[in-house]
Each structure stands twice: as C-alpha cells, then as structure tokens.
C-alpha cells in the first residue's frame, strides 16, 4: 500500500469507526454469534492476489461488525469498563503509523522519554508515592508476574544466577486473598512457585483480606521451615471491589521481609480522584503497584502501568545486554526493555498522551465522578426495593446484587438469578456478568462505559425489574 492509497482508505476507515461509535446504541450489546459462524465464512487460505479495499470494507460490515460484542456500548455493564476513548484510539493509530520498536533508547528516543513523562503525569495526579518509578506493561497479568519474579529474586538473593528456585533449600511462599484476580495465581505458578506454595488468606465480611490471618499463615510457614516471599494485595478486587487494608499489610510485609505487590488494575483509575485516594493509603509501604488505564480511564487496551520502589532491583532481574543492543548513550538513558519481559516495545505512551491532552484531567475526573454517582443511585434504588440485595460495599462503581424472592434458596435461587441475568444478556439490550460469591450466583453491575448516563442506568434497573417478573 502506498502512502496515498493509505490516505484514501484510511479516511474511509476513520469515517467508518466514527459511524460505528456514533451508532453504537442501535446495536445489541453482547454478541449472539454461534461458535464457528465466522470461521466457516472466512476462506481457509490467504489470497494470492490483492483484494480491493471495497471488498475488505464489505467483509468488515458483513462478517466482523455483526459478530463482535460491543464493549463500548453505553449499556455494557459486564466485567469492568474497558474504555477506549477516541483520543486514545488516535494515539494508538499514530503508534502503528510510526511503526516504532523500543529495543533500546536509541531505537526510539521519543518512545522512552514520552513513556517516562506519562508515568510521571499519572503518578502526580494519582498521588502515587514519589519514590516509585514506572514503566508501561501490556497487562496487569504481566505486571503481577514481573512483580512475583522480582519478589522471588529478592527473597533468594538472586537465585536466577545460580540454580534458580530448583536450587533453593526453602520453599518460597506467596500470600493473597480469595478475592484476588486469577492472574495472581497464574503469575505465581508461571514464576515457578508451585501450587503448594500459594496461600489463600481468608477475607472479612467486606471481602477484604484479614491481616491477622495473614500473619498467622506467615508465622505458620516460618515454623514449618518455609520462606515467606511475597504478598499480593488488591485494591479494587474484580468481583466485589475488595480493598485489602494496605497499612496493616505493609506493616507485616516490612516486619517479615516480604515483597508487597498492590494490584489496583481496575480501581487504579480512581486514584485521579482526590476523594478516593484514601483507598490507597499505605501504598508507600509497597514494593510494586499496577494500574490499568486501559480499563475505566479510557486509554485503549493494552496499557498497564507498573510502578516499583526499587528500579535497580527490577533492572538487575530483567536485564539483558547483548552486544547488538549496546549503544554509546547507555548509562545516560532508560532502557525500558530491562524493566519487563519483552524486548520489543510499542509506543503505548502515545495513547495516554493523546487521552490526557485532548481530554484533560478535569474532564476525566468528571466522567469518573458521574459513574460513581450513577452507581450510588442504583445502590439506593436496589437497597430500598423489596427482595433485592446489594451484597458488597459499593466502594466505586461495581455492585454485586441478587434478587431474592421469599422462600427461594440454594440451587433454586441460583436458577432464578441465572435465568433473569441470561434473559437480559440474550435480549441484547444490556450486558451484565454473573459470578459466584460465597458459593452462590449473583450478578455484577459494573458501571462506567464512556457514554453511560444516569438514564441508561435507570433503563438497566427497569430491565432488571422486568426480568425478575418472569
Ligand atoms: C484486579 C484485577 N487484576 C488483574 C486483572 C487482569 O487484567 P489484565 O487483563 O490487564 O491482565 C483484572 C482484570 O479484570 C483485575 O480486575
């Protein structure tokens, strides 16, 4: 494709994306595609000769659009807001257009330095402790795994330079609550700890980790000759917005010499609101922190920020320095390849730059506050309506709810819950995620898509009331 052909087709595509966003309300929220429906319509081999842009557009309309779930739909209340602000979309387009690959500073000086500055911007507006230094990772899952590898290496005094974990006499232990995201267990397993060495700490009635239980487990492991290595605390747990008590946990981490990683993947966006920063009190005692602006903030997947208290340790663990990557500026500049797992790095900071510059912090804060108010409105409605329950403390914008008709319990109640939520989801008018909490199905309502208004939330509430009248 020549630059001029790109210009022409690119304009068409930008119009197409703009039309998609402008008309998204008219689409169903969640896909009702059947398995393999798309696959059977795609040729099994690549074309030998070029196809026309028109043919491609036709297939985008015919094959792709009807077979996607519309995460940007204002009636999307599933999982978490995976907001893709159009400013960020343009930043991402620039990243692809410039085709940068940050193997080292010299390979793209602007990639490195823009990233450094964006991390500082977010750090300042979010009151992230100033001694921490950040890097952009792809996802929170990667960030957690990097944190656990770093913890492992600190605890074993760099066993990677010897026999690795396999050469260690003592088992290294990790602690996290039952409300942690599944990526924490996965990160622990992939970092080599082994399932037997992952400890699930009990939670209280608010679903927050209980520090006294954590301490009891740490002491128990020490008594057994094991080595407590890391704690992963969550601020804003995926299911219930659990917020583990960081000050107490940080105290224990310090006392027993454990690494403390704070997973604030979803809730971290709320750190731009001064009135919500109390949720993150105690962060100064953490060794690492992760937050995902590609969730509620709107920075377009993937953009996960990882901050560490000791960047030198991170670099020592992650560093590679083959001759072909060495340059005359080494020593004066950051080499972000040494701050994570991949060598090649995209220019992800561009989408954050576009979002922050073209929206401004004040507007971003106003949008998040709108979502908090909408969640508070729904909470009030549900709590004051007979037979409806809110099961979690609504700390941000996610409600865990259940409709509990008199006399319905156990498996029958589960059946009722799944029936009404599945009816809403199948209608295409809204999307909610059912999940199990304390052994029973409930429904999560995660408010905060870019275009979700109070009227939309009111509409959802009407849909829910209608659905339970089944
Ligand atoms: C608290 C928490 N941690 C981690 C993750 C995983 O995020 P990612 O998709 O960036 O790996 C999520 C996603 O839902 C989350 O809510």
Coordinates of C-alpha atoms and ligand atoms in Angstrom, one line a residue:
X1 CA 0.0 0.0 0.0
X2 CA 1.4 3.4 -0.9
X3 CA 1.1 6.4 1.4
X4 CA -1.5 7.8 -1.0
X5 CA -3.5 4.6 -1.0
X6 CA -3.3 4.6 2.8
X7 CA -4.5 8.2 2.9
X8 CA -7.6 7.3 0.9
X9 CA -8.5 4.1 2.6
X10 CA -7.5 5.5 5.9
X11 CA -10.0 8.3 5.6
X12 CA -12.7 5.9 4.8
X13 CA -11.8 3.7 7.8
X14 CA -11.8 6.7 10.2
X15 CA -15.3 7.6 9.0
X16 CA -16.3 4.0 9.4
X17 CA -15.1 3.9 13.0
X18 CA -16.7 7.2 13.8
X19 CA -20.0 5.9 12.4
X20 CA -19.7 2.8 14.4
X21 CA -19.2 4.8 17.6
X22 CA -21.9 7.3 16.8
X23 CA -24.4 4.5 16.0
X24 CA -23.4 2.0 18.7
X25 CA -26.6 2.5 20.7
X26 CA -28.6 0.8 17.9
X27 CA -26.6 -2.4 18.2
X28 CA -27.1 -5.2 20.6
X29 CA -24.6 -5.2 23.4
X30 CA -23.3 -8.7 23.6
X31 CA -22.7 -10.9 20.6
X32 CA -25.2 -13.7 20.0
X33 CA -22.9 -15.4 17.4
X34 CA -22.7 -19.2 17.3
X35 CA -19.4 -21.0 17.5
X36 CA -17.6 -21.3 14.2
X37 CA -20.2 -19.0 12.4
X38 CA -17.4 -16.6 11.4
X39 CA -14.8 -19.3 10.7
X40 CA -16.9 -21.0 8.1
X41 CA -17.3 -17.8 6.2
X42 CA -13.5 -17.0 6.1
X43 CA -11.5 -18.6 3.3
X44 CA -9.2 -21.2 4.5
X45 CA -6.2 -19.8 2.7
X46 CA -4.8 -16.3 2.2
X47 CA -5.5 -14.6 -1.2
X48 CA -2.6 -14.8 -3.6
X49 CA -3.6 -11.6 -5.4
X50 CA -4.5 -8.3 -3.8
X51 CA -8.1 -7.8 -2.7
X52 CA -9.7 -4.3 -3.0
X53 CA -10.3 -2.1 0.0
X54 CA -14.0 -2.1 -1.0
X55 CA -14.2 -5.9 -0.7
X56 CA -12.5 -5.7 2.7
X57 CA -14.9 -3.0 3.9
X58 CA -17.8 -5.2 2.7
X59 CA -16.5 -8.1 4.8
X60 CA -15.9 -5.8 7.8
X61 CA -19.6 -4.9 7.7
X62 CA -20.8 -8.4 6.8
X63 CA -18.5 -10.6 8.9
X64 CA -16.9 -8.6 11.7
X65 CA -19.5 -6.0 12.9
X66 CA -22.3 -8.4 13.5
X67 CA -20.0 -10.8 15.3
X68 CA -18.4 -8.6 18.0
X69 CA -19.5 -7.8 21.5
X70 CA -19.8 -4.1 21.8
X71 CA -17.7 -3.2 24.9
X72 CA -18.1 0.5 24.2
X73 CA -21.9 0.3 24.3
X74 CA -23.4 2.5 27.0
X75 CA -25.5 -0.4 28.2
X76 CA -22.4 -2.5 28.8
X77 CA -22.2 -3.3 32.5
X78 CA -20.1 -6.5 32.3
X79 CA -16.7 -7.3 33.7
X80 CA -15.2 -3.8 34.0
X81 CA -15.3 -0.7 31.8
X82 CA -12.8 -1.4 29.1
X83 CA -13.0 2.1 27.8
X84 CA -11.3 3.0 24.5
X85 CA -11.5 6.8 24.3
X86 CA -11.4 8.0 20.7
X87 CA -8.5 10.3 21.6
X88 CA -6.5 7.2 22.7
X89 CA -7.6 5.4 19.5
X90 CA -5.9 8.1 17.5
X91 CA -2.8 7.9 19.7
X92 CA -2.7 4.2 19.1
X93 CA -3.1 4.8 15.3
X94 CA -0.1 7.1 15.4
X95 CA 1.9 4.4 17.2
X96 CA 1.2 1.9 14.5
X97 CA 1.7 4.5 11.8
X98 CA 5.1 5.5 13.1
X99 CA 6.0 1.8 13.5
X100 CA 8.3 2.3 16.4
X101 CA 10.0 -0.5 18.2
X102 CA 11.7 0.4 21.5
X103 CA 14.5 -2.1 21.8
X104 CA 16.6 0.5 23.5
X105 CA 16.6 4.2 23.9
X106 CA 18.4 5.0 20.7
X107 CA 15.9 2.9 18.7
X108 CA 13.2 5.4 19.5
X109 CA 14.3 8.2 22.0
X110 CA 10.8 9.7 22.0
X111 CA 9.2 6.3 22.8
X112 CA 11.3 6.1 26.0
X113 CA 11.0 9.7 27.1
X114 CA 7.3 10.2 26.4
X115 CA 6.7 7.0 28.4
X116 CA 8.7 8.3 31.3
X117 CA 6.8 11.6 31.3
X118 CA 3.4 9.9 31.0
X119 CA 4.2 7.7 34.0
X120 CA 5.2 10.9 35.9
X121 CA 1.9 12.6 34.9
X122 CA -0.2 9.8 36.2
X123 CA 1.9 9.4 39.3
X124 CA 1.5 13.1 40.2
X125 CA -2.3 13.3 39.6
X126 CA -2.8 9.9 41.3
X127 CA -0.6 10.7 44.3
X128 CA 1.5 7.6 43.8
X129 CA 4.4 7.8 46.2
X130 CA 7.1 9.9 44.6
X131 CA 9.9 7.4 45.2
X132 CA 8.3 4.9 42.9
X133 CA 9.3 4.7 39.2
X134 CA 7.1 3.4 36.5
X135 CA 7.1 1.5 33.2
X136 CA 4.2 0.6 30.8
X137 CA 3.5 -3.1 30.5
X138 CA 0.9 -4.7 28.3
X139 CA -1.4 -6.1 31.0
X140 CA -1.8 -6.4 34.8
X141 CA -1.2 -10.1 34.4
X142 CA 2.3 -9.4 33.1
X143 CA 2.9 -6.8 35.8
X144 CA 1.9 -9.2 38.5
X145 CA 4.2 -11.9 37.1
X146 CA 7.1 -9.5 36.9
X147 CA 6.4 -8.5 40.5
X148 CA 6.4 -12.1 41.7
X149 CA 9.6 -12.8 39.7
X150 CA 11.2 -9.8 41.3
X151 CA 10.0 -10.9 44.8
X152 CA 11.4 -14.4 44.2
X153 CA 14.8 -13.0 43.2
X154 CA 15.0 -10.6 46.2
X155 CA 14.0 -13.3 48.6
X156 CA 16.5 -15.8 47.2
X157 CA 19.3 -13.3 46.8
X158 CA 19.2 -13.7 43.0
X159 CA 18.8 -17.5 42.7
X160 CA 18.5 -17.0 38.9
X161 CA 22.2 -16.6 38.8
X162 CA 22.6 -20.0 40.5
X163 CA 20.3 -22.9 40.3
X164 CA 17.1 -20.9 40.3
X165 CA 14.2 -21.9 42.5
X166 CA 15.1 -25.6 42.0
X167 CA 18.3 -25.0 43.8
X168 CA 16.7 -23.4 46.9
X169 CA 16.5 -25.4 50.1
X170 CA 13.5 -23.5 51.4
X171 CA 10.1 -23.3 49.7
X172 CA 9.2 -19.6 48.8
X173 CA 5.7 -18.7 49.8
X174 CA 3.2 -16.2 48.3
X175 CA 0.0 -14.9 50.1
X176 CA -3.1 -13.4 48.6
X177 CA -6.8 -13.4 49.3
X178 CA -9.6 -15.4 47.8
X179 CA -10.8 -12.2 46.1
X180 CA -7.6 -11.7 44.1
X181 CA -7.8 -11.8 40.3
X182 CA -7.0 -15.2 38.8
X183 CA -3.9 -13.7 37.2
X184 CA -2.2 -13.6 40.6
X185 CA -2.4 -17.4 41.0
X186 CA -1.3 -17.8 37.3
X187 CA 1.6 -15.4 37.8
X188 CA 2.7 -17.3 40.9
X189 CA 2.6 -20.6 39.1
X190 CA 4.4 -19.3 36.0
X191 CA 7.0 -17.6 38.2
X192 CA 7.8 -21.1 39.4
X193 CA 6.5 -21.0 43.0
X194 CA 4.3 -24.1 42.6
X195 CA 0.7 -24.5 43.8
X196 CA 1.6 -25.9 47.2
X197 CA 3.4 -22.6 48.0
X198 CA 0.5 -20.3 47.3
X199 CA -1.5 -19.4 50.4
X200 CA -5.1 -18.1 50.2
X201 CA -5.8 -15.7 53.0
X202 CA -9.3 -15.5 54.4
X203 CA -11.4 -12.3 53.9
X204 CA -13.8 -10.5 56.2
X205 CA -17.4 -9.6 55.6
X206 CA -16.4 -6.9 53.2
X207 CA -14.3 -9.4 51.2
X208 CA -11.0 -7.7 52.3
X209 CA -8.0 -9.7 53.4
X210 CA -7.8 -10.2 57.2
X211 CA -4.3 -9.1 58.3
X212 CA -4.3 -11.2 61.5
X213 CA -5.0 -14.3 59.3
X214 CA -2.1 -13.3 57.0
X215 CA 0.2 -13.0 60.0
X216 CA -0.9 -16.4 61.3
X217 CA -0.2 -18.0 58.0
X218 CA 3.2 -16.3 57.7
X219 CA 4.2 -17.5 61.2
X220 CA 2.9 -21.0 60.4
X221 CA 5.0 -21.2 57.3
X222 CA 8.1 -20.0 59.1
X223 CA 7.6 -22.6 61.8
X224 CA 7.5 -25.2 59.0
X225 CA 10.8 -24.0 57.7
X226 CA 9.4 -22.3 54.6
X227 CA 10.3 -18.8 53.4
X228 CA 7.5 -16.2 53.2
X229 CA 8.3 -14.3 50.0
X230 CA 5.5 -12.1 48.7
X231 CA 2.1 -10.7 49.4
X232 CA -0.3 -9.6 46.6
X233 CA -2.8 -7.2 48.0
X234 CA -5.7 -6.0 45.9
X235 CA -7.3 -2.6 45.9
X236 CA -10.5 -2.9 43.9
X237 CA -10.9 -6.7 43.6
X238 CA -12.5 -7.7 40.3
X239 CA -15.6 -9.3 41.7
X240 CA -16.6 -7.1 44.7
X241 CA -14.1 -4.2 44.7
X242 CA -12.5 -5.6 47.7
X243 CA -9.9 -3.3 49.2
X244 CA -7.3 -5.1 51.3
X245 CA -6.1 -2.9 54.2
X246 CA -2.7 -1.7 52.9
X247 CA -1.3 -0.1 56.0
X248 CA -1.6 -3.3 58.1
X249 CA -0.4 -5.5 55.2
X250 CA 2.5 -3.2 54.5
X251 CA 3.4 -3.4 58.2
X252 CA 3.5 -7.1 58.1
X253 CA 5.5 -7.1 54.8
X254 CA 8.1 -4.9 56.4
X255 CA 8.2 -6.9 59.7
X256 CA 8.6 -10.3 58.0
X257 CA 10.6 -9.0 55.0
X258 CA 8.1 -9.9 52.2
X259 CA 7.6 -8.2 48.9
X260 CA 4.3 -6.3 48.7
X261 CA 2.7 -6.0 45.3
X262 CA -0.5 -4.0 45.0
X263 CA -2.9 -5.0 42.2
X264 CA -5.1 -1.9 41.5
X265 CA -5.7 -2.9 37.9
X266 CA -9.3 -1.7 37.8
X267 CA -9.6 0.7 40.8
X268 CA -6.3 2.5 40.0
X269 CA -8.1 4.8 37.6
X270 CA -10.0 6.2 40.6
X271 CA -6.7 7.4 42.0
X272 CA -7.1 10.6 39.9
X273 CA -9.9 11.5 42.3
X274 CA -8.5 13.0 45.5
X275 CA -11.6 11.9 47.4
X276 CA -10.9 8.3 46.5
X277 CA -7.2 8.3 47.3
X278 CA -7.9 7.1 50.9
X279 CA -8.5 3.6 49.3
X280 CA -4.8 3.6 48.5
X281 CA -3.4 4.7 51.9
X282 CA -0.4 2.6 52.8
X283 CA 0.9 2.4 49.3
X284 CA 4.2 3.9 50.4
X285 CA 4.9 0.6 52.0
X286 CA 4.5 -1.3 48.7
X287 CA 7.3 -2.6 46.5
X288 CA 5.3 -2.6 43.4
X289 CA 1.9 -1.3 42.1
X290 CA -0.1 -2.0 39.0
X291 CA -3.0 0.0 37.5
X292 CA -4.7 -0.3 34.1
X293 CA -5.6 3.0 32.4
X294 CA -7.0 0.7 29.7
X295 CA -9.9 0.0 32.0
X296 CA -12.0 2.8 33.4
X297 CA -9.7 5.7 32.4
X298 CA -10.1 5.1 28.7
X299 CA -6.6 4.5 27.4
X300 CA -7.5 1.7 25.0
X301 CA -6.3 -1.8 25.6
X302 CA -3.4 -2.5 26.2
X303 CA -1.8 -0.1 28.7
X304 CA -0.9 -1.3 32.1
X305 CA 1.2 0.9 34.4
X306 CA 3.7 -0.8 36.7
X307 CA 5.5 1.2 39.4
X308 CA 8.3 -0.1 41.6
X309 CA 10.0 1.3 44.6
X310 CA 13.4 -0.2 43.6
X311 CA 14.0 0.1 39.9
X312 CA 17.6 -1.0 40.2
X313 CA 16.4 -4.4 41.5
X314 CA 14.0 -4.7 38.7
X315 CA 16.7 -4.0 36.1
X316 CA 19.1 -6.4 37.8
X317 CA 16.4 -9.2 37.5
X318 CA 15.2 -8.3 33.9
X319 CA 18.3 -7.0 32.2
X320 CA 19.8 -8.4 29.1
X321 CA 22.6 -6.7 27.3
X322 CA 23.8 -8.5 24.1
X323 CA 26.4 -6.6 22.1
X324 CA 23.9 -5.6 19.3
X325 CA 21.8 -3.7 21.8
X326 CA 24.6 -1.7 23.3
X327 CA 24.9 2.0 22.4
X328 CA 27.1 5.0 23.3
X329 CA 24.2 6.5 25.3
X330 CA 23.9 3.5 27.7
X331 CA 24.3 4.7 31.2
X332 CA 22.7 8.1 30.5
X333 CA 19.3 6.8 29.5
X334 CA 16.5 4.5 30.5
X335 CA 16.4 1.1 28.8
X336 CA 12.8 0.0 29.4
X337 CA 13.5 -3.4 27.9
X338 CA 15.2 -4.1 31.2
X339 CA 12.0 -3.2 33.1
X340 CA 10.0 -6.1 31.9
X341 CA 9.9 -9.3 29.9
X342 CA 9.6 -8.4 26.2
X343 CA 12.5 -6.9 24.2
X344 CA 10.4 -5.1 21.6
X345 CA 8.1 -2.4 23.0
X346 CA 5.3 -0.5 21.3
X347 CA 4.8 3.3 21.7
X348 CA 2.0 2.8 24.2
X349 CA 2.6 6.2 25.9
X350 CA 1.1 7.9 22.8
X351 CA -2.4 6.8 23.6
X352 CA -2.1 8.0 27.2
X353 CA -0.6 11.3 25.9
X354 CA -3.5 11.8 23.5
X355 CA -6.1 10.9 26.1
X356 CA -4.6 13.2 28.8
X357 CA -4.0 16.1 26.5
X358 CA -7.2 16.0 24.5
X359 CA -9.5 15.3 27.5
X360 CA -7.6 17.0 30.3
X361 CA -7.6 15.7 33.9
X362 CA -10.7 17.7 34.9
X363 CA -12.9 16.1 32.3
X364 CA -11.6 12.6 33.1
X365 CA -12.3 13.2 36.8
X366 CA -15.9 14.5 36.0
X367 CA -16.6 11.3 34.0
X368 CA -15.4 9.0 36.8
X369 CA -17.5 11.0 39.3
X370 CA -20.5 10.7 37.1
X371 CA -20.1 6.9 37.2
X372 CA -19.7 6.9 41.0
X373 CA -22.9 8.9 41.3
X374 CA -24.8 6.6 38.9
X375 CA -23.6 3.6 41.0
X376 CA -24.7 5.3 44.2
X377 CA -28.1 6.0 42.6
X378 CA -28.6 2.3 41.6
X379 CA -27.4 1.1 45.0
X380 CA -30.0 3.3 46.7
X381 CA -32.8 2.0 44.4
X382 CA -31.9 -1.6 44.9
X383 CA -31.5 -1.3 48.7
X384 CA -34.9 0.3 49.0
X385 CA -36.7 -2.3 46.8
X386 CA -38.3 -5.4 48.4
X387 CA -36.4 -8.7 47.8
X388 CA -33.4 -7.0 46.2
X389 CA -30.0 -7.1 47.9
X390 CA -26.7 -5.4 47.3
X391 CA -24.1 -7.8 48.5
X392 CA -20.9 -5.8 48.5
X393 CA -19.9 -2.4 49.9
X394 CA -20.1 -0.2 46.9
X395 CA -16.7 1.5 47.1
X396 CA -16.6 2.6 43.5
X397 CA -18.8 1.7 40.5
X398 CA -19.4 -2.0 40.8
X399 CA -22.4 -3.5 42.6
X400 CA -22.9 -7.2 43.4
X401 CA -26.6 -7.8 43.5
X402 CA -29.2 -10.5 43.9
X403 CA -32.9 -10.7 43.6
X404 CA -34.1 -13.0 46.5
X405 CA -37.8 -13.8 46.3
X406 CA -39.3 -15.1 49.5
X407 CA -38.8 -18.8 50.0
X408 CA -36.2 -19.2 47.2
X409 CA -32.9 -20.6 48.4
X410 CA -29.9 -22.6 47.4
X411 CA -29.9 -24.1 43.9
X412 CA -33.4 -22.7 43.2
X413 CA -32.1 -19.2 43.9
X414 CA -29.1 -19.8 41.6
X415 CA -31.5 -20.9 38.9
X416 CA -33.6 -17.7 39.3
X417 CA -30.5 -15.5 39.3
X418 CA -29.1 -17.1 36.1
X419 CA -32.5 -17.0 34.4
X420 CA -33.1 -13.3 34.8
X421 CA -29.5 -12.2 34.0
X422 CA -29.4 -14.5 31.0
X423 CA -32.6 -13.1 29.8
X424 CA -31.2 -9.6 29.9
X425 CA -28.0 -10.6 28.2
X426 CA -29.8 -12.6 25.5
X427 CA -32.0 -9.7 24.7
X428 CA -29.0 -7.7 23.6
X429 CA -30.3 -4.6 25.5
X430 CA -27.7 -4.7 28.2
X431 CA -24.9 -6.9 29.4
X432 CA -24.2 -8.0 33.0
X433 CA -21.7 -10.6 34.3
X434 CA -23.0 -13.3 36.6
X435 CA -20.4 -14.6 39.1
X436 CA -20.2 -16.8 42.2
X437 CA -19.8 -15.1 45.5
X438 CA -19.7 -17.2 48.7
X439 CA -20.9 -20.2 46.8
X440 CA -24.0 -18.6 45.3
X441 CA -24.6 -17.0 41.9
X442 CA -25.1 -13.2 41.9
X443 CA -24.9 -10.5 39.3
X444 CA -22.2 -7.9 38.9
X445 CA -23.2 -4.5 37.6
X446 CA -20.1 -2.6 36.6
X447 CA -21.0 0.9 35.6
X448 CA -18.6 3.2 33.7
X449 CA -18.6 2.8 29.9
X450 CA -17.7 6.1 28.3
X451 CA -21.2 7.0 27.2
X452 CA -23.3 5.5 30.1
X453 CA -25.6 8.2 31.5
X454 CA -28.0 8.1 34.5
X455 CA -30.8 7.5 32.1
X456 CA -29.0 4.4 30.9
X457 CA -28.6 3.1 34.4
X458 CA -32.3 3.8 35.0
X459 CA -33.1 1.9 31.9
X460 CA -31.0 -1.0 33.2
X461 CA -32.8 -1.0 36.5
X462 CA -36.2 -1.1 34.7
X463 CA -34.9 -4.1 32.6
X464 CA -33.8 -5.9 35.8
X465 CA -37.1 -5.4 37.5
X466 CA -38.9 -6.6 34.4
X467 CA -36.7 -9.7 34.1
X468 CA -37.3 -10.9 37.6
X469 CA -41.1 -10.8 36.9
X470 CA -40.5 -13.8 34.6
Ligands
LIG1 C1 -8.0 -6.6 39.9 C2 -7.6 -7.1 38.6 N1 -6.3 -7.6 38.4 C3 -5.9 -8.1 37.3 C4 -6.7 -8.1 36.2 C5 -6.2 -8.6 34.9 O1 -6.0 -7.6 34.0 P1 -5.2 -7.8 32.6 O2 -6.3 -8.1 31.6 O3 -4.7 -6.4 32.3 O4 -4.2 -8.8 32.8 C6 -8.0 -7.6 36.3 C7 -9.0 -7.7 35.1 O5 -10.1 -7.8 35.3 C8 -8.5 -7.1 37.5 O6 -9.7 -6.6 37.7

